[in-house]
mmCIF file of C-alpha atoms and ligand atoms in Angstrom:
data_model
loop_
_atom_site.group_PDB
_atom_site.id
_atom_site.type_symbol
_atom_site.label_atom_id
_atom_site.label_comp_id
_atom_site.label_asym_id
_atom_site.label_seq_id
_atom_site.Cartn_x
_atom_site.Cartn_y
_atom_site.Cartn_z
ATOM 1 C CA MET A 1 3.559 29.155 -14.103
ATOM 2 C CA GLU A 2 6.253 27.794 -11.597
ATOM 3 C CA ARG A 3 7.626 29.823 -8.729
ATOM 4 C CA ARG A 4 10.476 28.206 -6.620
ATOM 5 C CA LEU A 5 10.725 29.163 -2.792
ATOM 6 C CA PRO A 6 13.123 27.438 -0.733
ATOM 7 C CA SER A 7 10.947 28.207 2.453
ATOM 8 C CA PHE A 8 7.350 29.163 2.749
ATOM 9 C CA VAL A 9 4.247 29.114 5.040
ATOM 10 C CA LEU A 10 0.653 28.619 3.761
ATOM 11 C CA LYS A 11 -1.084 31.052 6.104
ATOM 12 C CA GLY A 12 -4.693 31.475 6.966
ATOM 13 C CA GLY A 13 -6.149 28.692 4.987
ATOM 14 C CA ARG A 14 -8.625 25.712 6.082
ATOM 15 C CA LEU A 15 -6.515 22.550 5.945
ATOM 16 C CA LEU A 16 -8.507 19.683 4.788
ATOM 17 C CA ASP A 17 -6.937 16.297 5.043
ATOM 18 C CA PRO A 18 -9.216 13.664 5.513
ATOM 19 C CA ALA A 19 -6.315 10.736 5.916
ATOM 20 C CA ASN A 20 -5.082 12.922 9.150
ATOM 21 C CA GLY A 21 -8.363 13.773 10.371
ATOM 22 C CA TRP A 22 -7.476 17.382 10.002
ATOM 23 C CA ASP A 23 -10.298 19.940 9.186
ATOM 24 C CA GLY A 24 -9.646 23.622 10.495
ATOM 25 C CA PRO A 25 -7.519 26.573 10.497
ATOM 26 C CA LEU A 26 -3.814 25.202 10.141
ATOM 27 C CA ASP A 27 -0.749 26.859 8.859
ATOM 28 C CA VAL A 28 1.614 24.612 6.891
ATOM 29 C CA LEU A 29 5.363 25.608 7.068
ATOM 30 C CA VAL A 30 7.716 24.043 4.194
ATOM 31 C CA ARG A 31 11.343 24.300 4.654
ATOM 32 C CA ASN A 32 13.609 23.191 1.724
ATOM 33 C CA GLY A 33 10.770 21.484 0.074
ATOM 34 C CA ILE A 34 9.992 19.646 3.362
ATOM 35 C CA VAL A 35 6.624 19.801 5.547
ATOM 36 C CA GLU A 36 8.145 21.139 8.789
ATOM 37 C CA ALA A 37 5.289 22.183 10.964
ATOM 38 C CA ILE A 38 1.374 22.175 10.729
ATOM 39 C CA GLU A 39 -0.097 24.346 13.517
ATOM 40 C CA PRO A 40 -2.781 27.148 14.196
ATOM 41 C CA ASN A 41 -0.994 30.582 13.845
ATOM 42 C CA GLY A 42 2.164 28.998 12.947
ATOM 43 C CA ALA A 43 5.390 30.891 13.280
ATOM 44 C CA CYS A 44 6.839 31.842 10.004
ATOM 45 C CA ASP A 45 10.681 31.977 11.119
ATOM 46 C CA GLY A 46 11.619 33.902 8.023
ATOM 47 C CA ALA A 47 9.772 31.840 5.594
ATOM 48 C CA LYS A 48 7.927 33.603 2.870
ATOM 49 C CA VAL A 49 4.301 33.836 3.741
ATOM 50 C CA ILE A 50 1.812 32.758 1.246
ATOM 51 C CA ASP A 51 -1.720 34.182 2.155
ATOM 52 C CA VAL A 52 -4.366 31.361 1.683
ATOM 53 C CA SER A 53 -6.987 32.811 3.725
ATOM 54 C CA GLY A 54 -10.384 31.850 2.548
ATOM 55 C CA LEU A 55 -9.023 28.912 0.622
ATOM 56 C CA VAL A 56 -9.027 25.179 1.129
ATOM 57 C CA VAL A 57 -5.631 23.553 1.473
ATOM 58 C CA THR A 58 -5.545 19.768 0.997
ATOM 59 C CA PRO A 59 -3.158 17.027 0.340
ATOM 60 C CA GLY A 60 -2.211 16.889 -3.503
ATOM 61 C CA LEU A 61 -4.973 15.887 -5.573
ATOM 62 C CA ILE A 62 -4.720 12.775 -7.478
ATOM 63 C CA ASP A 63 -6.558 12.091 -10.827
ATOM 64 C CA VAL A 64 -6.606 8.419 -11.491
ATOM 65 C CA HIS A 65 -7.539 8.159 -15.175
ATOM 66 C CA LEU A 66 -6.265 10.199 -18.027
ATOM 67 C CA HIS A 67 -4.568 10.058 -21.263
ATOM 68 C CA LEU A 68 -1.112 11.652 -21.158
ATOM 69 C CA MET A 69 0.986 10.738 -24.193
ATOM 70 C CA LYS A 70 1.072 14.140 -25.779
ATOM 71 C CA GLY A 71 1.240 13.568 -29.466
ATOM 72 C CA LEU A 72 -0.244 10.056 -29.607
ATOM 73 C CA GLY A 73 -3.426 10.159 -31.714
ATOM 74 C CA ALA A 74 -6.262 12.538 -30.925
ATOM 75 C CA PHE A 75 -6.049 12.118 -27.270
ATOM 76 C CA GLY A 76 -2.831 12.522 -25.626
ATOM 77 C CA VAL A 77 -2.356 15.581 -23.535
ATOM 78 C CA ASP A 78 0.658 17.288 -21.562
ATOM 79 C CA PRO A 79 0.303 15.691 -17.942
ATOM 80 C CA ASP A 80 0.988 19.074 -16.664
ATOM 81 C CA ILE A 81 -2.327 20.625 -18.341
ATOM 82 C CA PHE A 82 -4.435 18.252 -16.196
ATOM 83 C CA GLY A 83 -1.802 18.035 -13.388
ATOM 84 C CA VAL A 84 0.054 21.045 -11.793
ATOM 85 C CA GLY A 85 -1.690 23.397 -14.388
ATOM 86 C CA SER A 86 -5.111 22.259 -12.746
ATOM 87 C CA GLY A 87 -3.992 22.072 -8.959
ATOM 88 C CA VAL A 88 -3.298 18.309 -9.116
ATOM 89 C CA THR A 89 -0.007 16.867 -8.148
ATOM 90 C CA THR A 90 -0.541 13.279 -9.337
ATOM 91 C CA VAL A 91 -1.912 12.142 -12.779
ATOM 92 C CA VAL A 92 -2.329 8.455 -13.938
ATOM 93 C CA ASP A 93 -2.370 7.370 -17.521
ATOM 94 C CA ALA A 94 -4.857 4.800 -18.364
ATOM 95 C CA GLY A 95 -3.304 2.592 -21.026
ATOM 96 C CA SER A 96 -1.933 4.910 -23.626
ATOM 97 C CA ALA A 97 1.235 2.452 -23.559
ATOM 98 C CA GLY A 98 1.163 -1.280 -24.027
ATOM 99 C CA HIS A 99 4.386 -3.086 -22.933
ATOM 100 C CA SER A 100 6.295 -1.807 -25.820
ATOM 101 C CA LEU A 101 5.712 1.815 -25.307
ATOM 102 C CA LEU A 102 6.229 1.847 -21.776
ATOM 103 C CA ASN A 103 9.920 2.979 -21.772
ATOM 104 C CA ILE A 104 9.036 5.571 -24.143
ATOM 105 C CA PHE A 105 6.127 6.698 -21.928
ATOM 106 C CA ARG A 106 8.664 6.753 -18.948
ATOM 107 C CA ASN A 107 11.363 8.694 -20.618
ATOM 108 C CA TYR A 108 9.166 11.020 -22.795
ATOM 109 C CA VAL A 109 6.226 11.626 -20.340
ATOM 110 C CA THR A 110 7.083 10.662 -16.731
ATOM 111 C CA ASN A 111 10.523 11.952 -16.817
ATOM 112 C CA ASN A 112 9.720 15.337 -18.417
ATOM 113 C CA ALA A 113 6.707 16.249 -16.334
ATOM 114 C CA ARG A 114 6.616 18.598 -13.333
ATOM 115 C CA THR A 115 3.392 16.426 -12.048
ATOM 116 C CA ARG A 116 3.834 12.947 -10.748
ATOM 117 C CA VAL A 117 2.781 10.603 -13.514
ATOM 118 C CA LEU A 118 1.953 7.132 -12.935
ATOM 119 C CA ASN A 119 0.811 4.486 -15.444
ATOM 120 C CA TYR A 120 -1.514 1.533 -16.249
ATOM 121 C CA VAL A 121 -0.052 -0.501 -18.896
ATOM 122 C CA ASN A 122 -2.487 -1.465 -21.507
ATOM 123 C CA LEU A 123 -3.284 -5.157 -21.819
ATOM 124 C CA SER A 124 -3.084 -4.902 -25.605
ATOM 125 C CA THR A 125 0.312 -4.309 -27.171
ATOM 126 C CA LEU A 126 -1.464 -1.529 -29.116
ATOM 127 C CA GLY A 127 -2.603 0.329 -26.216
ATOM 128 C CA GLY A 128 -3.631 3.895 -27.396
ATOM 129 C CA VAL A 129 -2.024 3.522 -30.688
ATOM 130 C CA THR A 130 -4.943 2.990 -32.907
ATOM 131 C CA GLY A 131 -7.433 5.085 -30.700
ATOM 132 C CA PRO A 132 -10.589 3.539 -28.900
ATOM 133 C CA GLY A 133 -12.503 2.611 -31.987
ATOM 134 C CA TYR A 134 -10.502 -0.492 -32.850
ATOM 135 C CA SER A 135 -10.518 -4.016 -32.011
ATOM 136 C CA ILE A 136 -7.210 -3.800 -29.818
ATOM 137 C CA LEU A 137 -7.773 -7.239 -28.149
ATOM 138 C CA ALA A 138 -9.593 -9.201 -30.974
ATOM 139 C CA ASP A 139 -6.468 -10.994 -32.023
ATOM 140 C CA SER A 140 -4.941 -13.388 -29.275
ATOM 141 C CA ARG A 141 -1.229 -12.245 -30.478
ATOM 142 C CA LEU A 142 -2.036 -8.772 -29.152
ATOM 143 C CA ILE A 143 -1.725 -9.776 -25.585
ATOM 144 C CA ASP A 144 1.786 -11.027 -24.570
ATOM 145 C CA GLU A 145 1.980 -11.893 -20.972
ATOM 146 C CA ASP A 146 5.845 -12.399 -20.908
ATOM 147 C CA LYS A 147 6.459 -9.061 -22.361
ATOM 148 C CA ILE A 148 4.131 -7.125 -20.335
ATOM 149 C CA ALA A 149 5.648 -8.831 -17.050
ATOM 150 C CA ALA A 150 9.068 -7.806 -18.165
ATOM 151 C CA ALA A 151 7.931 -4.300 -18.896
ATOM 152 C CA VAL A 152 6.340 -4.008 -15.581
ATOM 153 C CA GLU A 153 9.224 -5.584 -13.513
ATOM 154 C CA ALA A 154 11.504 -2.907 -15.090
ATOM 155 C CA ASN A 155 8.849 -0.264 -14.367
ATOM 156 C CA ARG A 156 7.357 -1.094 -11.173
ATOM 157 C CA ASP A 157 7.896 2.280 -9.531
ATOM 158 C CA ILE A 158 5.403 3.784 -12.048
ATOM 159 C CA ILE A 159 3.112 1.109 -12.793
ATOM 160 C CA VAL A 160 -0.107 0.722 -10.805
ATOM 161 C CA GLY A 161 -2.189 -1.748 -12.710
ATOM 162 C CA ILE A 162 -3.174 -3.240 -15.991
ATOM 163 C CA LYS A 163 -5.882 -1.293 -18.227
ATOM 164 C CA ILE A 164 -8.248 -3.507 -20.152
ATOM 165 C CA MET A 165 -11.117 -2.329 -22.453
ATOM 166 C CA ALA A 166 -13.991 -4.560 -21.596
ATOM 167 C CA THR A 167 -16.212 -3.731 -24.638
ATOM 168 C CA GLY A 168 -17.564 -5.605 -27.554
ATOM 169 C CA GLY A 169 -15.652 -3.501 -29.718
ATOM 170 C CA ALA A 170 -12.233 -3.963 -28.324
ATOM 171 C CA LEU A 171 -12.678 -7.745 -27.502
ATOM 172 C CA GLY A 172 -14.350 -8.643 -30.670
ATOM 173 C CA ALA A 173 -14.029 -12.397 -31.715
ATOM 174 C CA GLN A 174 -11.803 -13.193 -28.461
ATOM 175 C CA GLY A 175 -14.958 -12.564 -26.263
ATOM 176 C CA MET A 176 -14.043 -12.802 -22.772
ATOM 177 C CA LYS A 177 -10.686 -14.476 -23.132
ATOM 178 C CA PRO A 178 -8.826 -11.337 -22.627
ATOM 179 C CA LEU A 179 -10.478 -10.716 -19.339
ATOM 180 C CA GLU A 180 -9.468 -14.313 -18.275
ATOM 181 C CA ARG A 181 -5.720 -13.515 -19.242
ATOM 182 C CA ALA A 182 -5.820 -10.336 -17.538
ATOM 183 C CA ARG A 183 -7.169 -11.929 -14.295
ATOM 184 C CA LYS A 184 -4.282 -14.388 -14.665
ATOM 185 C CA LEU A 185 -1.674 -11.799 -15.318
ATOM 186 C CA GLY A 186 -2.834 -9.372 -12.633
ATOM 187 C CA ASP A 187 -2.635 -12.241 -10.029
ATOM 188 C CA ALA A 188 0.901 -13.253 -11.266
ATOM 189 C CA LEU A 189 2.155 -9.643 -11.249
ATOM 190 C CA LYS A 190 0.110 -8.760 -7.879
ATOM 191 C CA LEU A 191 -1.360 -5.631 -9.800
ATOM 192 C CA PRO A 192 -4.976 -4.584 -9.960
ATOM 193 C CA LEU A 193 -7.202 -4.407 -13.128
ATOM 194 C CA LEU A 194 -8.327 -1.142 -14.561
ATOM 195 C CA VAL A 195 -11.493 -1.819 -16.468
ATOM 196 C CA HIS A 196 -13.343 0.334 -19.036
ATOM 197 C CA ILE A 197 -16.859 -0.374 -19.358
ATOM 198 C CA GLY A 198 -19.561 1.427 -21.784
ATOM 199 C CA GLU A 199 -19.624 0.881 -25.371
ATOM 200 C CA SER A 200 -18.994 4.602 -26.470
ATOM 201 C CA TRP A 201 -16.990 3.942 -29.543
ATOM 202 C CA THR A 202 -18.148 0.939 -31.633
ATOM 203 C CA LYS A 203 -21.901 0.594 -32.513
ATOM 204 C CA ASP A 204 -21.516 -2.672 -34.784
ATOM 205 C CA THR A 205 -20.617 -5.191 -31.952
ATOM 206 C CA ALA A 206 -23.007 -6.714 -29.203
ATOM 207 C CA PRO A 207 -22.121 -4.837 -25.809
ATOM 208 C CA VAL A 208 -20.440 -6.719 -23.192
ATOM 209 C CA HIS A 209 -22.618 -7.338 -20.035
ATOM 210 C CA ILE A 210 -21.344 -6.128 -16.929
ATOM 211 C CA GLY A 211 -22.107 -9.238 -15.018
ATOM 212 C CA ASP A 212 -19.789 -11.059 -17.399
ATOM 213 C CA VAL A 213 -17.148 -8.544 -16.811
ATOM 214 C CA LEU A 214 -17.301 -8.579 -12.994
ATOM 215 C CA ARG A 215 -16.909 -12.262 -12.810
ATOM 216 C CA TYR A 216 -13.302 -11.708 -13.586
ATOM 217 C CA LEU A 217 -12.567 -9.012 -10.867
ATOM 218 C CA ARG A 218 -11.626 -9.161 -7.579
ATOM 219 C CA ALA A 219 -11.181 -6.779 -4.598
ATOM 220 C CA GLY A 220 -8.967 -4.014 -5.584
ATOM 221 C CA ASP A 221 -9.760 -4.084 -9.130
ATOM 222 C CA ILE A 222 -11.205 -0.923 -10.487
ATOM 223 C CA VAL A 223 -14.249 -0.331 -12.891
ATOM 224 C CA THR A 224 -14.054 3.127 -14.650
ATOM 225 C CA HIS A 225 -16.861 4.908 -16.084
ATOM 226 C CA MET A 226 -19.430 3.921 -13.470
ATOM 227 C CA PHE A 227 -21.928 6.419 -14.471
ATOM 228 C CA THR A 228 -21.973 5.857 -18.313
ATOM 229 C CA ALA A 229 -25.113 5.901 -20.225
ATOM 230 C CA HIS A 230 -23.667 3.777 -22.905
ATOM 231 C CA PRO A 231 -24.497 0.052 -23.148
ATOM 232 C CA GLY A 232 -22.620 -2.137 -20.966
ATOM 233 C CA GLY A 233 -22.976 0.090 -17.822
ATOM 234 C CA LEU A 234 -24.079 -0.498 -14.316
ATOM 235 C CA LEU A 235 -28.027 -0.399 -14.836
ATOM 236 C CA ASP A 236 -30.483 -2.549 -16.423
ATOM 237 C CA GLY A 237 -33.171 -1.302 -18.846
ATOM 238 C CA ASN A 238 -35.393 -0.340 -15.948
ATOM 239 C CA GLY A 239 -32.487 1.865 -14.399
ATOM 240 C CA LYS A 240 -31.736 -0.686 -11.716
ATOM 241 C CA LEU A 241 -28.336 -1.735 -10.695
ATOM 242 C CA TRP A 242 -27.550 -5.367 -12.035
ATOM 243 C CA PRO A 243 -27.316 -7.494 -8.975
ATOM 244 C CA GLN A 244 -23.731 -8.494 -9.807
ATOM 245 C CA VAL A 245 -22.756 -4.955 -9.562
ATOM 246 C CA ARG A 246 -23.807 -4.829 -5.740
ATOM 247 C CA ASP A 247 -22.134 -8.182 -5.162
ATOM 248 C CA ALA A 248 -18.958 -6.887 -6.728
ATOM 249 C CA LYS A 249 -18.879 -3.820 -4.707
ATOM 250 C CA GLU A 250 -19.335 -5.780 -1.576
ATOM 251 C CA SER A 251 -16.448 -7.944 -2.413
ATOM 252 C CA GLY A 252 -14.181 -4.984 -2.733
ATOM 253 C CA VAL A 253 -14.192 -4.208 -6.323
ATOM 254 C CA LEU A 254 -13.834 -0.397 -6.701
ATOM 255 C CA MET A 255 -15.841 2.028 -8.773
ATOM 256 C CA ASP A 256 -14.366 5.130 -10.535
ATOM 257 C CA VAL A 257 -16.064 7.980 -12.240
ATOM 258 C CA GLY A 258 -13.881 8.429 -15.363
ATOM 259 C CA HIS A 259 -15.802 11.362 -16.576
ATOM 260 C CA GLY A 260 -14.458 11.787 -20.065
ATOM 261 C CA LEU A 261 -16.189 12.774 -23.476
ATOM 262 C CA HIS A 262 -18.676 10.025 -23.012
ATOM 263 C CA ASN A 263 -19.158 8.567 -19.502
ATOM 264 C CA LEU A 264 -20.607 10.951 -17.024
ATOM 265 C CA ASN A 265 -24.105 11.173 -17.335
ATOM 266 C CA PHE A 266 -26.005 12.775 -14.675
ATOM 267 C CA ASP A 267 -29.479 11.040 -14.894
ATOM 268 C CA VAL A 268 -27.382 7.699 -14.743
ATOM 269 C CA ALA A 269 -25.420 9.008 -11.706
ATOM 270 C CA ARG A 270 -28.486 9.818 -9.890
ATOM 271 C CA LYS A 271 -29.935 6.475 -10.425
ATOM 272 C CA VAL A 272 -26.796 4.758 -9.245
ATOM 273 C CA LEU A 273 -26.462 6.910 -6.234
ATOM 274 C CA ASP A 274 -30.126 6.682 -5.241
ATOM 275 C CA GLN A 275 -29.566 2.835 -5.120
ATOM 276 C CA GLY A 276 -26.784 3.374 -2.628
ATOM 277 C CA LEU A 277 -23.698 2.766 -4.715
ATOM 278 C CA GLN A 278 -21.139 5.350 -3.956
ATOM 279 C CA PRO A 279 -17.958 5.999 -6.083
ATOM 280 C CA ASP A 280 -14.491 5.149 -4.590
ATOM 281 C CA GLY A 281 -12.742 7.491 -7.059
ATOM 282 C CA VAL A 282 -13.326 10.512 -8.810
ATOM 283 C CA SER A 283 -11.190 11.122 -12.092
ATOM 284 C CA THR A 284 -11.431 12.995 -15.186
ATOM 285 C CA ASP A 285 -10.508 10.547 -18.008
ATOM 286 C CA GLY A 286 -8.885 13.970 -19.211
ATOM 287 C CA HIS A 287 -7.555 14.239 -22.617
ATOM 288 C CA ARG A 288 -6.886 16.734 -25.507
ATOM 289 C CA GLY A 289 -10.457 16.241 -26.790
ATOM 290 C CA ASN A 290 -12.230 17.158 -23.399
ATOM 291 C CA ARG A 291 -10.176 19.668 -21.751
ATOM 292 C CA LEU A 292 -12.165 22.610 -22.778
ATOM 293 C CA GLY A 293 -15.456 20.858 -22.052
ATOM 294 C CA PRO A 294 -17.160 18.972 -20.780
ATOM 295 C CA VAL A 295 -14.465 17.956 -18.519
ATOM 296 C CA TYR A 296 -12.107 20.770 -18.016
ATOM 297 C CA ASP A 297 -10.175 19.588 -14.968
ATOM 298 C CA LEU A 298 -10.396 17.442 -11.738
ATOM 299 C CA PRO A 299 -11.694 20.242 -9.347
ATOM 300 C CA THR A 300 -14.499 20.744 -11.739
ATOM 301 C CA THR A 301 -15.235 17.205 -11.905
ATOM 302 C CA MET A 302 -15.227 17.184 -8.139
ATOM 303 C CA ALA A 303 -17.688 20.087 -8.131
ATOM 304 C CA LYS A 304 -20.174 18.294 -10.517
ATOM 305 C CA LEU A 305 -20.144 15.563 -7.751
ATOM 306 C CA MET A 306 -20.892 18.119 -5.141
ATOM 307 C CA ALA A 307 -23.873 19.240 -7.588
ATOM 308 C CA LEU A 308 -25.085 15.571 -7.424
ATOM 309 C CA GLY A 309 -24.971 15.682 -3.436
ATOM 310 C CA PHE A 310 -21.548 14.866 -2.088
ATOM 311 C CA SER A 311 -19.818 17.525 0.345
ATOM 312 C CA LEU A 312 -16.643 18.944 -0.117
ATOM 313 C CA GLU A 313 -15.253 16.946 2.348
ATOM 314 C CA GLN A 314 -16.398 13.723 0.588
ATOM 315 C CA VAL A 315 -14.975 14.775 -2.883
ATOM 316 C CA VAL A 316 -11.491 15.623 -1.297
ATOM 317 C CA GLU A 317 -11.410 12.426 0.343
ATOM 318 C CA MET A 318 -11.934 10.521 -2.834
ATOM 319 C CA ALA A 319 -9.316 12.583 -4.684
ATOM 320 C CA THR A 320 -6.703 12.301 -1.964
ATOM 321 C CA LEU A 321 -7.017 9.224 0.414
ATOM 322 C CA ASN A 322 -9.247 7.141 -1.700
ATOM 323 C CA ALA A 323 -7.263 7.716 -4.864
ATOM 324 C CA ALA A 324 -4.118 6.908 -3.063
ATOM 325 C CA ARG A 325 -5.555 3.628 -1.674
ATOM 326 C CA LEU A 326 -6.914 2.678 -5.139
ATOM 327 C CA LEU A 327 -3.401 3.187 -6.849
ATOM 328 C CA GLY A 328 -1.931 1.081 -3.810
ATOM 329 C CA ARG A 329 0.175 3.975 -2.787
ATOM 330 C CA ALA A 330 -1.301 5.081 0.466
ATOM 331 C CA HIS A 331 1.893 4.753 2.396
ATOM 332 C CA GLU A 332 3.072 7.596 0.311
ATOM 333 C CA LEU A 333 0.163 9.662 -1.338
ATOM 334 C CA GLY A 334 -3.062 10.913 -0.314
ATOM 335 C CA SER A 335 -2.045 12.864 2.836
ATOM 336 C CA ILE A 336 0.139 15.573 4.010
ATOM 337 C CA ARG A 337 3.214 14.271 5.880
ATOM 338 C CA MET A 338 5.565 15.755 8.379
ATOM 339 C CA GLY A 339 9.230 15.430 7.224
ATOM 340 C CA GLN A 340 8.100 14.457 3.755
ATOM 341 C CA PRO A 341 8.281 16.593 0.592
ATOM 342 C CA ALA A 342 5.431 18.979 0.252
ATOM 343 C CA ASP A 343 2.750 17.543 -2.064
ATOM 344 C CA ILE A 344 -0.289 20.145 -1.722
ATOM 345 C CA SER A 345 -3.351 21.402 -3.550
ATOM 346 C CA VAL A 346 -4.851 24.719 -2.813
ATOM 347 C CA LEU A 347 -8.417 25.272 -3.976
ATOM 348 C CA ARG A 348 -11.048 27.956 -3.758
ATOM 349 C CA LEU A 349 -14.699 27.046 -2.671
ATOM 350 C CA GLU A 350 -16.938 29.402 -4.480
ATOM 351 C CA GLU A 351 -20.666 30.040 -3.465
ATOM 352 C CA ARG A 352 -21.950 30.795 -6.948
ATOM 353 C CA ASP A 353 -24.696 29.371 -9.430
ATOM 354 C CA TRP A 354 -23.231 27.791 -12.562
ATOM 355 C CA GLU A 355 -24.399 25.086 -14.928
ATOM 356 C CA ALA A 356 -22.532 21.873 -14.738
ATOM 357 C CA VAL A 357 -22.658 19.711 -18.195
ATOM 358 C CA ASP A 358 -22.410 16.090 -18.409
ATOM 359 C CA SER A 359 -21.196 14.128 -21.554
ATOM 360 C CA GLN A 360 -24.316 13.994 -23.189
ATOM 361 C CA LYS A 361 -24.865 17.916 -22.525
ATOM 362 C CA GLY A 362 -27.429 17.074 -19.650
ATOM 363 C CA THR A 363 -27.126 19.925 -17.279
ATOM 364 C CA LEU A 364 -27.335 20.447 -13.346
ATOM 365 C CA ARG A 365 -27.582 23.629 -11.662
ATOM 366 C CA ALA A 366 -24.609 23.935 -9.179
ATOM 367 C CA GLY A 367 -24.279 26.082 -6.274
ATOM 368 C CA ARG A 368 -20.840 25.789 -5.408
ATOM 369 C CA ALA A 369 -17.597 25.806 -7.775
ATOM 370 C CA LEU A 370 -14.137 24.349 -7.004
ATOM 371 C CA VAL A 371 -11.284 26.345 -8.519
ATOM 372 C CA PRO A 372 -7.510 25.440 -8.562
ATOM 373 C CA VAL A 373 -5.449 27.960 -6.855
ATOM 374 C CA TYR A 374 -2.083 26.229 -6.501
ATOM 375 C CA ALA A 375 -0.407 22.908 -6.830
ATOM 376 C CA ILE A 376 2.604 22.621 -4.699
ATOM 377 C CA ARG A 377 5.498 19.944 -4.945
ATOM 378 C CA GLY A 378 8.471 20.327 -2.618
ATOM 379 C CA GLN A 379 9.777 24.008 -3.387
ATOM 380 C CA SER A 380 7.807 24.523 -6.413
ATOM 381 C CA ILE A 381 4.412 26.544 -6.432
ATOM 382 C CA TYR A 382 2.355 26.184 -9.782
ATOM 383 C CA ASP A 383 -0.150 28.474 -10.868
ATOM 384 C CA PRO A 384 -3.207 27.049 -12.814
ATOM 385 C CA VAL A 385 -2.861 27.149 -16.771
ATOM 386 C CA PRO A 386 -5.448 30.157 -17.844
ATOM 387 C CA ASP A 387 -7.946 27.932 -19.519
ATOM 388 C CA ASP A 388 -11.589 29.124 -19.405
ATOM 389 C CA ARG A 389 -13.455 26.908 -16.727
ATOM 390 C CA PRO A 390 -17.152 26.913 -16.169
HETATM 391 ZN ZN1 ZN Q 401 -9.988 6.793 -20.711
#
């Protein structure tokens, strides 16, 4: 539900904004949708008081991997469900649209959403049209660099990178040639690559080795599904990180969670984390098929990382400052800015026992839950949609 308030003050909360180094009792005054003052015991000056005592106020949360073309296949979900309906102000589609669908995406999804919607254009012209079980890169004609470049140039304001499925199933007989072409295209367009790893969909093809994928990646590119238990993941047969993974991380390749129906496994996560490899981003890989479990929303995914040992401060940093950097948008997203339109999330940190469930139905006792309370964009304050959460 949306309320519009010309002026309001978020009063009595804990403001946690890692980009600005703020963590403490600070009130936020918003006038005509613009952040006007941030101070302890802030004056209200006639603004409507929204009592957020006991709550955590953060920069607008950013979910960097979802499937947001509602009506497209089994996956597409309304962006406002995982977005402002889940306490999240920015959501990013990971490759639903190839170049030919990008204008439809813009007109139908981005322009109709209350949440800010950004986009990774799919390297394959097919994008998410067929669903993930098809060989969408296995014919060389399914990549059209000129058309991708034209579509990107016409939509630069919403495009944050190029999505590629680095699986044996998607690549088929083309082998690593699509990676090579993606690399050249990313360099030419100055866009990072978002690379899906993990063979969760096709069982009849040989998995692609992570080392072969990482050879094509550079600083700023993103590997998503870092905690996948499927073939093609970060660990070798003995549960050790492939050495190429460490090298890539050191060279600046970013690692994202991408929970999803298949790709957050607590055992894998523990092994990866125990070996010192940290996630750069946290994301849901949210779609229609995982909204009501195991994923639910970004705050729940953040709470699962807390159950794996991260602090609230760390997961908020991942979902704000780090996510903005990963998208190349740290100049405009990921922090609360004086004089700029309000872009704020309000969360409740609950101290309670609950059972976190991963993509393989593995469980973990969690002592803290993170529940969305509001998403705020400008003058609009959104309540979460009332789906059951764990
Ligand atoms: Zn995905």
